[in-house]
Amino acid sequence: PSTSFFPSPSCSRSKSRFYFIALPALFKQELQNTEAEEGGTATLRCELTKPKAPVEWRKGDVTLYPGLKYEMKQQGCAAELVIYDLELDDS
């Protein structure tokens, strides 16, 4: 998405447009495999190139949402997914 800035009519009659395109957030550190025991808790971490970039956690095609099973944390460029009460299906 781009953001457009237009001069105020009281400042100028110019129809020039300036477009600023935001660079995408990239992974500085990707997710690593984590081992945990059934019934336990696992934390998955990644690091992005931009602080507070929007992060969407997915398992395959399914988007994960915060609740009793999942907790999402984000501070600066670091994002974490905590999975509680692990089951074999969480692999």
mmCIF file of N, CA, C and O in Angstrom:
data_model
loop_
_atom_site.group_PDB
_atom_site.id
_atom_site.type_symbol
_atom_site.label_atom_id
_atom_site.label_comp_id
_atom_site.label_asym_id
_atom_site.label_seq_id
_atom_site.Cartn_x
_atom_site.Cartn_y
_atom_site.Cartn_z
ATOM 1 N N PRO A 1 0.824 -1.178 0.000
ATOM 2 C CA PRO A 1 0.000 0.000 0.000
ATOM 3 C C PRO A 1 0.870 1.244 0.000
ATOM 4 O O PRO A 1 1.917 1.265 0.613
ATOM 5 N N SER A 2 0.444 2.264 -0.663
ATOM 6 C CA SER A 2 1.198 3.508 -0.677
ATOM 7 C C SER A 2 0.371 4.610 -0.053
ATOM 8 O O SER A 2 -0.847 4.546 -0.001
ATOM 9 N N THR A 3 1.052 5.614 0.432
ATOM 10 C CA THR A 3 0.403 6.756 1.027
ATOM 11 C C THR A 3 0.612 7.946 0.110
ATOM 12 O O THR A 3 1.719 8.184 -0.339
ATOM 13 N N SER A 4 -0.435 8.661 -0.194
ATOM 14 C CA SER A 4 -0.334 9.821 -1.068
ATOM 15 C C SER A 4 -0.443 11.100 -0.244
ATOM 16 O O SER A 4 -1.241 11.178 0.670
ATOM 17 N N PHE A 5 0.366 12.068 -0.583
ATOM 18 C CA PHE A 5 0.309 13.367 0.063
ATOM 19 C C PHE A 5 -0.017 14.394 -1.005
ATOM 20 O O PHE A 5 0.610 14.434 -2.057
ATOM 21 N N PHE A 6 -1.028 15.199 -0.773
ATOM 22 C CA PHE A 6 -1.429 16.214 -1.727
ATOM 23 C C PHE A 6 -1.236 17.583 -1.095
ATOM 24 O O PHE A 6 -1.546 17.782 0.066
ATOM 25 N N PRO A 7 -0.720 18.552 -1.854
ATOM 26 C CA PRO A 7 -0.573 19.903 -1.303
ATOM 27 C C PRO A 7 -1.934 20.524 -1.025
ATOM 28 O O PRO A 7 -2.903 20.231 -1.710
ATOM 29 N N SER A 8 -1.992 21.336 -0.018
ATOM 30 C CA SER A 8 -3.224 22.019 0.328
ATOM 31 C C SER A 8 -3.547 23.050 -0.752
ATOM 32 O O SER A 8 -2.662 23.745 -1.234
ATOM 33 N N PRO A 9 -4.841 23.169 -1.142
ATOM 34 C CA PRO A 9 -5.208 24.145 -2.180
ATOM 35 C C PRO A 9 -4.804 25.560 -1.815
ATOM 36 O O PRO A 9 -4.522 26.366 -2.681
ATOM 37 N N SER A 10 -4.746 25.877 -0.535
ATOM 38 C CA SER A 10 -4.378 27.239 -0.140
ATOM 39 C C SER A 10 -2.877 27.470 -0.289
ATOM 40 O O SER A 10 -2.430 28.594 -0.337
ATOM 41 N N CYS A 11 -2.097 26.392 -0.396
ATOM 42 C CA CYS A 11 -0.645 26.535 -0.499
ATOM 43 C C CYS A 11 -0.179 26.582 -1.944
ATOM 44 O O CYS A 11 0.770 27.269 -2.261
ATOM 45 N N SER A 12 -0.860 25.816 -2.814
ATOM 46 C CA SER A 12 -0.362 25.699 -4.174
ATOM 47 C C SER A 12 -1.472 25.196 -5.080
ATOM 48 O O SER A 12 -2.381 24.518 -4.638
ATOM 49 N N ARG A 13 -1.366 25.522 -6.332
ATOM 50 C CA ARG A 13 -2.326 25.002 -7.303
ATOM 51 C C ARG A 13 -1.747 23.812 -8.064
ATOM 52 O O ARG A 13 -2.342 23.314 -8.988
ATOM 53 N N SER A 14 -0.620 23.384 -7.654
ATOM 54 C CA SER A 14 0.046 22.267 -8.316
ATOM 55 C C SER A 14 -0.744 20.978 -8.109
ATOM 56 O O SER A 14 -1.349 20.766 -7.076
ATOM 57 N N LYS A 15 -0.739 20.140 -9.118
ATOM 58 C CA LYS A 15 -1.398 18.843 -9.005
ATOM 59 C C LYS A 15 -0.362 17.728 -8.833
ATOM 60 O O LYS A 15 -0.644 16.576 -9.090
ATOM 61 N N SER A 16 0.812 18.072 -8.392
ATOM 62 C CA SER A 16 1.859 17.075 -8.183
ATOM 63 C C SER A 16 1.468 16.138 -7.059
ATOM 64 O O SER A 16 0.849 16.538 -6.085
ATOM 65 N N ARG A 17 1.840 14.912 -7.208
ATOM 66 C CA ARG A 17 1.575 13.913 -6.177
ATOM 67 C C ARG A 17 2.899 13.269 -5.781
ATOM 68 O O ARG A 17 3.745 13.007 -6.620
ATOM 69 N N PHE A 18 3.033 13.016 -4.510
ATOM 70 C CA PHE A 18 4.208 12.341 -3.999
ATOM 71 C C PHE A 18 3.756 11.011 -3.423
ATOM 72 O O PHE A 18 2.823 10.964 -2.633
ATOM 73 N N TYR A 19 4.413 9.950 -3.806
ATOM 74 C CA TYR A 19 4.066 8.623 -3.304
ATOM 75 C C TYR A 19 5.226 8.083 -2.479
ATOM 76 O O TYR A 19 6.375 8.130 -2.909
ATOM 77 N N PHE A 20 4.907 7.611 -1.300
ATOM 78 C CA PHE A 20 5.890 6.995 -0.431
ATOM 79 C C PHE A 20 5.475 5.540 -0.252
ATOM 80 O O PHE A 20 4.395 5.262 0.257
ATOM 81 N N ILE A 21 6.317 4.650 -0.670
ATOM 82 C CA ILE A 21 6.017 3.231 -0.573
ATOM 83 C C ILE A 21 6.811 2.651 0.591
ATOM 84 O O ILE A 21 8.027 2.773 0.649
ATOM 85 N N ALA A 22 6.085 2.044 1.533
ATOM 86 C CA ALA A 22 6.733 1.463 2.701
ATOM 87 C C ALA A 22 7.420 0.159 2.297
ATOM 88 O O ALA A 22 6.858 -0.655 1.571
ATOM 89 N N LEU A 23 8.644 -0.015 2.760
ATOM 90 C CA LEU A 23 9.365 -1.253 2.497
ATOM 91 C C LEU A 23 8.765 -2.365 3.353
ATOM 92 O O LEU A 23 8.359 -2.139 4.489
ATOM 93 N N PRO A 24 8.706 -3.578 2.823
ATOM 94 C CA PRO A 24 8.122 -4.676 3.596
ATOM 95 C C PRO A 24 9.038 -5.091 4.743
ATOM 96 O O PRO A 24 10.246 -4.899 4.690
ATOM 97 N N ALA A 25 8.446 -5.668 5.763
ATOM 98 C CA ALA A 25 9.233 -6.243 6.851
ATOM 99 C C ALA A 25 9.735 -7.603 6.392
ATOM 100 O O ALA A 25 8.993 -8.382 5.806
ATOM 101 N N LEU A 26 10.996 -7.874 6.640
ATOM 102 C CA LEU A 26 11.610 -9.146 6.288
ATOM 103 C C LEU A 26 12.061 -9.851 7.555
ATOM 104 O O LEU A 26 12.165 -9.239 8.615
ATOM 105 N N PHE A 27 12.360 -11.125 7.455
ATOM 106 C CA PHE A 27 12.851 -11.875 8.603
ATOM 107 C C PHE A 27 14.359 -11.677 8.756
ATOM 108 O O PHE A 27 15.115 -11.961 7.835
ATOM 109 N N LYS A 28 14.778 -11.168 9.914
ATOM 110 C CA LYS A 28 16.196 -11.136 10.263
ATOM 111 C C LYS A 28 16.601 -12.486 10.841
ATOM 112 O O LYS A 28 17.707 -12.954 10.640
ATOM 113 N N GLN A 29 15.691 -13.072 11.611
ATOM 114 C CA GLN A 29 15.897 -14.398 12.183
ATOM 115 C C GLN A 29 14.591 -15.167 12.032
ATOM 116 O O GLN A 29 13.567 -14.761 12.554
ATOM 117 N N GLU A 30 14.645 -16.270 11.289
ATOM 118 C CA GLU A 30 13.437 -17.051 11.053
ATOM 119 C C GLU A 30 13.176 -18.003 12.209
ATOM 120 O O GLU A 30 14.014 -18.189 13.088
ATOM 121 N N LEU A 31 11.983 -18.599 12.195
ATOM 122 C CA LEU A 31 11.610 -19.563 13.226
ATOM 123 C C LEU A 31 12.553 -20.751 13.216
ATOM 124 O O LEU A 31 12.997 -21.195 12.164
ATOM 125 N N GLN A 32 12.851 -21.266 14.387
ATOM 126 C CA GLN A 32 13.685 -22.455 14.538
ATOM 127 C C GLN A 32 12.812 -23.578 15.089
ATOM 128 O O GLN A 32 11.855 -23.333 15.820
ATOM 129 N N ASN A 33 13.162 -24.822 14.765
ATOM 130 C CA ASN A 33 12.461 -25.966 15.335
ATOM 131 C C ASN A 33 12.615 -25.942 16.845
ATOM 132 O O ASN A 33 13.674 -25.590 17.370
ATOM 133 N N THR A 34 11.566 -26.309 17.549
ATOM 134 C CA THR A 34 11.565 -26.340 19.010
ATOM 135 C C THR A 34 11.029 -27.691 19.462
ATOM 136 O O THR A 34 10.050 -28.175 18.913
ATOM 137 N N GLU A 35 11.699 -28.284 20.433
ATOM 138 C CA GLU A 35 11.224 -29.543 21.002
ATOM 139 C C GLU A 35 10.589 -29.270 22.351
ATOM 140 O O GLU A 35 11.102 -28.479 23.135
ATOM 141 N N ALA A 36 9.458 -29.933 22.604
ATOM 142 C CA ALA A 36 8.763 -29.781 23.882
ATOM 143 C C ALA A 36 7.967 -31.054 24.139
ATOM 144 O O ALA A 36 7.712 -31.837 23.218
ATOM 145 N N GLU A 37 7.584 -31.260 25.378
ATOM 146 C CA GLU A 37 6.830 -32.452 25.753
ATOM 147 C C GLU A 37 5.329 -32.215 25.639
ATOM 148 O O GLU A 37 4.848 -31.094 25.840
ATOM 149 N N GLU A 38 4.614 -33.296 25.357
ATOM 150 C CA GLU A 38 3.164 -33.224 25.293
ATOM 151 C C GLU A 38 2.620 -32.722 26.627
ATOM 152 O O GLU A 38 3.092 -33.103 27.695
ATOM 153 N N GLY A 39 1.665 -31.804 26.573
ATOM 154 C CA GLY A 39 1.104 -31.193 27.779
ATOM 155 C C GLY A 39 1.873 -29.967 28.230
ATOM 156 O O GLY A 39 1.400 -29.208 29.057
ATOM 157 N N GLY A 40 3.055 -29.749 27.666
ATOM 158 C CA GLY A 40 3.894 -28.606 28.050
ATOM 159 C C GLY A 40 3.594 -27.368 27.225
ATOM 160 O O GLY A 40 2.530 -27.237 26.607
ATOM 161 N N THR A 41 4.562 -26.460 27.217
ATOM 162 C CA THR A 41 4.444 -25.185 26.519
ATOM 163 C C THR A 41 5.629 -25.018 25.573
ATOM 164 O O THR A 41 6.745 -25.393 25.913
ATOM 165 N N ALA A 42 5.385 -24.459 24.401
ATOM 166 C CA ALA A 42 6.459 -24.166 23.446
ATOM 167 C C ALA A 42 6.377 -22.700 23.057
ATOM 168 O O ALA A 42 5.288 -22.140 22.939
ATOM 169 N N THR A 43 7.544 -22.087 22.873
ATOM 170 C CA THR A 43 7.604 -20.701 22.426
ATOM 171 C C THR A 43 8.382 -20.641 21.117
ATOM 172 O O THR A 43 9.514 -21.108 21.044
ATOM 173 N N LEU A 44 7.755 -20.086 20.085
ATOM 174 C CA LEU A 44 8.396 -19.890 18.788
ATOM 175 C C LEU A 44 8.703 -18.408 18.645
ATOM 176 O O LEU A 44 7.865 -17.556 18.945
ATOM 177 N N ARG A 45 9.934 -18.100 18.185
ATOM 178 C CA ARG A 45 10.365 -16.697 18.078
ATOM 179 C C ARG A 45 10.884 -16.406 16.679
ATOM 180 O O ARG A 45 11.503 -17.256 16.048
ATOM 181 N N CYS A 46 10.678 -15.175 16.231
ATOM 182 C CA CYS A 46 11.308 -14.692 15.010
ATOM 183 C C CYS A 46 11.661 -13.223 15.218
ATOM 184 O O CYS A 46 11.179 -12.569 16.139
ATOM 185 N N GLU A 47 12.554 -12.731 14.371
ATOM 186 C CA GLU A 47 12.950 -11.327 14.450
ATOM 187 C C GLU A 47 12.777 -10.707 13.075
ATOM 188 O O GLU A 47 13.170 -11.284 12.064
ATOM 189 N N LEU A 48 12.148 -9.536 13.052
ATOM 190 C CA LEU A 48 11.841 -8.841 11.804
ATOM 191 C C LEU A 48 12.778 -7.656 11.605
ATOM 192 O O LEU A 48 13.426 -7.192 12.545
ATOM 193 N N THR A 49 12.821 -7.135 10.386
ATOM 194 C CA THR A 49 13.670 -5.978 10.095
ATOM 195 C C THR A 49 13.026 -4.658 10.488
ATOM 196 O O THR A 49 13.702 -3.641 10.529
ATOM 197 N N LYS A 50 11.710 -4.672 10.767
ATOM 198 C CA LYS A 50 11.004 -3.446 11.145
ATOM 199 C C LYS A 50 10.310 -3.649 12.478
ATOM 200 O O LYS A 50 9.629 -4.648 12.666
ATOM 201 N N PRO A 51 10.454 -2.701 13.407
ATOM 202 C CA PRO A 51 9.751 -2.831 14.686
ATOM 203 C C PRO A 51 8.247 -2.675 14.511
ATOM 204 O O PRO A 51 7.776 -1.923 13.660
ATOM 205 N N LYS A 52 7.506 -3.436 15.306
ATOM 206 C CA LYS A 52 6.046 -3.357 15.352
ATOM 207 C C LYS A 52 5.382 -3.623 14.008
ATOM 208 O O LYS A 52 4.277 -3.150 13.755
ATOM 209 N N ALA A 53 6.028 -4.384 13.145
ATOM 210 C CA ALA A 53 5.404 -4.758 11.873
ATOM 211 C C ALA A 53 4.253 -5.721 12.175
ATOM 212 O O ALA A 53 4.355 -6.539 13.083
ATOM 213 N N PRO A 54 3.153 -5.638 11.443
ATOM 214 C CA PRO A 54 2.045 -6.549 11.704
ATOM 215 C C PRO A 54 2.468 -7.992 11.438
ATOM 216 O O PRO A 54 3.089 -8.281 10.424
ATOM 217 N N VAL A 55 2.134 -8.875 12.351
ATOM 218 C CA VAL A 55 2.495 -10.293 12.239
ATOM 219 C C VAL A 55 1.225 -11.126 12.312
ATOM 220 O O VAL A 55 0.371 -10.883 13.159
ATOM 221 N N GLU A 56 1.100 -12.073 11.428
ATOM 222 C CA GLU A 56 -0.020 -13.010 11.450
ATOM 223 C C GLU A 56 0.569 -14.408 11.592
ATOM 224 O O GLU A 56 1.394 -14.832 10.787
ATOM 225 N N TRP A 57 0.165 -15.112 12.639
ATOM 226 C CA TRP A 57 0.650 -16.463 12.883
ATOM 227 C C TRP A 57 -0.304 -17.449 12.239
ATOM 228 O O TRP A 57 -1.510 -17.342 12.381
ATOM 229 N N ARG A 58 0.264 -18.449 11.540
ATOM 230 C CA ARG A 58 -0.544 -19.457 10.867
ATOM 231 C C ARG A 58 0.042 -20.837 11.102
ATOM 232 O O ARG A 58 1.242 -20.986 11.280
ATOM 233 N N LYS A 59 -0.834 -21.819 11.077
ATOM 234 C CA LYS A 59 -0.431 -23.221 11.039
ATOM 235 C C LYS A 59 -1.010 -23.763 9.746
ATOM 236 O O LYS A 59 -2.219 -23.981 9.642
ATOM 237 N N GLY A 60 -0.170 -23.911 8.735
ATOM 238 C CA GLY A 60 -0.669 -24.245 7.400
ATOM 239 C C GLY A 60 -1.497 -23.096 6.876
ATOM 240 O O GLY A 60 -1.046 -21.955 6.854
ATOM 241 N N ASP A 61 -2.729 -23.381 6.488
ATOM 242 C CA ASP A 61 -3.628 -22.342 5.964
ATOM 243 C C ASP A 61 -4.501 -21.718 7.049
ATOM 244 O O ASP A 61 -5.308 -20.846 6.762
ATOM 245 N N VAL A 62 -4.350 -22.175 8.293
ATOM 246 C CA VAL A 62 -5.220 -21.726 9.384
ATOM 247 C C VAL A 62 -4.554 -20.584 10.152
ATOM 248 O O VAL A 62 -3.431 -20.726 10.641
ATOM 249 N N THR A 63 -5.243 -19.443 10.251
ATOM 250 C CA THR A 63 -4.749 -18.314 11.034
ATOM 251 C C THR A 63 -4.989 -18.583 12.512
ATOM 252 O O THR A 63 -6.076 -19.014 12.901
ATOM 253 N N LEU A 64 -3.974 -18.340 13.347
ATOM 254 C CA LEU A 64 -4.076 -18.554 14.789
ATOM 255 C C LEU A 64 -4.462 -17.249 15.476
ATOM 256 O O LEU A 64 -4.008 -16.176 15.079
ATOM 257 N N TYR A 65 -5.282 -17.362 16.513
ATOM 258 C CA TYR A 65 -5.733 -16.186 17.262
ATOM 259 C C TYR A 65 -5.445 -16.388 18.743
ATOM 260 O O TYR A 65 -5.424 -17.517 19.233
ATOM 261 N N PRO A 66 -5.237 -15.299 19.497
ATOM 262 C CA PRO A 66 -4.977 -15.422 20.935
ATOM 263 C C PRO A 66 -6.167 -16.042 21.659
ATOM 264 O O PRO A 66 -7.312 -15.820 21.289
ATOM 265 N N GLY A 67 -5.868 -16.830 22.661
ATOM 266 C CA GLY A 67 -6.906 -17.474 23.464
ATOM 267 C C GLY A 67 -6.248 -18.354 24.502
ATOM 268 O O GLY A 67 -5.107 -18.112 24.905
ATOM 269 N N LEU A 68 -6.936 -19.397 24.930
ATOM 270 C CA LEU A 68 -6.382 -20.306 25.933
ATOM 271 C C LEU A 68 -5.207 -21.104 25.385
ATOM 272 O O LEU A 68 -4.283 -21.448 26.110
ATOM 273 N N LYS A 69 -5.220 -21.392 24.094
ATOM 274 C CA LYS A 69 -4.190 -22.231 23.473
ATOM 275 C C LYS A 69 -2.978 -21.428 23.017
ATOM 276 O O LYS A 69 -1.849 -21.892 23.126
ATOM 277 N N TYR A 70 -3.213 -20.222 22.465
ATOM 278 C CA TYR A 70 -2.140 -19.437 21.859
ATOM 279 C C TYR A 70 -2.029 -18.063 22.498
ATOM 280 O O TYR A 70 -3.029 -17.416 22.776
ATOM 281 N N GLU A 71 -0.786 -17.621 22.655
ATOM 282 C CA GLU A 71 -0.512 -16.254 23.106
ATOM 283 C C GLU A 71 0.501 -15.659 22.142
ATOM 284 O O GLU A 71 1.520 -16.265 21.843
ATOM 285 N N MET A 72 0.201 -14.454 21.638
ATOM 286 C CA MET A 72 1.099 -13.765 20.730
ATOM 287 C C MET A 72 1.708 -12.574 21.456
ATOM 288 O O MET A 72 1.013 -11.814 22.120
ATOM 289 N N LYS A 73 3.038 -12.444 21.327
ATOM 290 C CA LYS A 73 3.743 -11.321 21.952
ATOM 291 C C LYS A 73 4.584 -10.646 20.884
ATOM 292 O O LYS A 73 5.108 -11.306 19.987
ATOM 293 N N GLN A 74 4.733 -9.329 21.007
ATOM 294 C CA GLN A 74 5.584 -8.602 20.076
ATOM 295 C C GLN A 74 6.184 -7.409 20.790
ATOM 296 O O GLN A 74 5.472 -6.624 21.417
ATOM 297 N N GLN A 75 7.503 -7.314 20.710
ATOM 298 C CA GLN A 75 8.202 -6.181 21.307
ATOM 299 C C GLN A 75 9.311 -5.767 20.354
ATOM 300 O O GLN A 75 10.194 -6.564 20.045
ATOM 301 N N GLY A 76 9.214 -4.540 19.879
ATOM 302 C CA GLY A 76 10.205 -4.071 18.914
ATOM 303 C C GLY A 76 10.161 -4.927 17.663
ATOM 304 O O GLY A 76 9.111 -5.126 17.068
ATOM 305 N N CYS A 77 11.309 -5.490 17.288
ATOM 306 C CA CYS A 77 11.409 -6.332 16.093
ATOM 307 C C CYS A 77 11.161 -7.809 16.384
ATOM 308 O O CYS A 77 11.125 -8.621 15.463
ATOM 309 N N ALA A 78 11.024 -8.178 17.645
ATOM 310 C CA ALA A 78 10.853 -9.590 18.018
ATOM 311 C C ALA A 78 9.371 -9.945 18.139
ATOM 312 O O ALA A 78 8.593 -9.199 18.710
ATOM 313 N N ALA A 79 9.001 -11.107 17.585
ATOM 314 C CA ALA A 79 7.635 -11.614 17.690
ATOM 315 C C ALA A 79 7.691 -13.037 18.231
ATOM 316 O O ALA A 79 8.579 -13.814 17.863
ATOM 317 N N GLU A 80 6.760 -13.383 19.121
ATOM 318 C CA GLU A 80 6.726 -14.704 19.735
ATOM 319 C C GLU A 80 5.313 -15.279 19.679
ATOM 320 O O GLU A 80 4.333 -14.554 19.784
ATOM 321 N N LEU A 81 5.258 -16.591 19.530
ATOM 322 C CA LEU A 81 4.017 -17.344 19.634
ATOM 323 C C LEU A 81 4.230 -18.363 20.739
ATOM 324 O O LEU A 81 5.163 -19.162 20.682
ATOM 325 N N VAL A 82 3.392 -18.329 21.771
ATOM 326 C CA VAL A 82 3.451 -19.304 22.857
ATOM 327 C C VAL A 82 2.274 -20.248 22.668
ATOM 328 O O VAL A 82 1.130 -19.809 22.507
ATOM 329 N N ILE A 83 2.559 -21.560 22.661
ATOM 330 C CA ILE A 83 1.530 -22.588 22.504
ATOM 331 C C ILE A 83 1.452 -23.360 23.801
ATOM 332 O O ILE A 83 2.448 -23.947 24.251
ATOM 333 N N TYR A 84 0.274 -23.354 24.424
ATOM 334 C CA TYR A 84 0.065 -24.020 25.705
ATOM 335 C C TYR A 84 -0.562 -25.397 25.499
ATOM 336 O O TYR A 84 -1.185 -25.665 24.486
ATOM 337 N N ASP A 85 -0.423 -26.242 26.499
ATOM 338 C CA ASP A 85 -1.049 -27.561 26.539
ATOM 339 C C ASP A 85 -0.818 -28.305 25.219
ATOM 340 O O ASP A 85 -1.747 -28.672 24.505
ATOM 341 N N LEU A 86 0.459 -28.529 24.899
ATOM 342 C CA LEU A 86 0.841 -29.116 23.623
ATOM 343 C C LEU A 86 0.228 -30.509 23.411
ATOM 344 O O LEU A 86 0.137 -31.318 24.342
ATOM 345 N N GLU A 87 -0.173 -30.738 22.172
ATOM 346 C CA GLU A 87 -0.705 -32.019 21.743
ATOM 347 C C GLU A 87 0.056 -32.428 20.480
ATOM 348 O O GLU A 87 0.723 -31.596 19.854
ATOM 349 N N LEU A 88 -0.053 -33.685 20.074
ATOM 350 C CA LEU A 88 0.625 -34.145 18.863
ATOM 351 C C LEU A 88 0.199 -33.340 17.638
ATOM 352 O O LEU A 88 0.993 -33.101 16.740
ATOM 353 N N ASP A 89 -1.061 -32.900 17.600
ATOM 354 C CA ASP A 89 -1.556 -32.112 16.470
ATOM 355 C C ASP A 89 -0.867 -30.748 16.360
ATOM 356 O O ASP A 89 -0.977 -30.091 15.324
ATOM 357 N N ASP A 90 -0.170 -30.305 17.391
ATOM 358 C CA ASP A 90 0.525 -29.014 17.353
ATOM 359 C C ASP A 90 1.858 -29.087 16.617
ATOM 360 O O ASP A 90 2.493 -28.068 16.385
ATOM 361 N N SER A 91 2.276 -30.295 16.224
ATOM 362 C CA SER A 91 3.557 -30.454 15.510
ATOM 363 C C SER A 91 3.543 -29.684 14.194
ATOM 364 O O SER A 91 2.525 -29.546 13.553
#
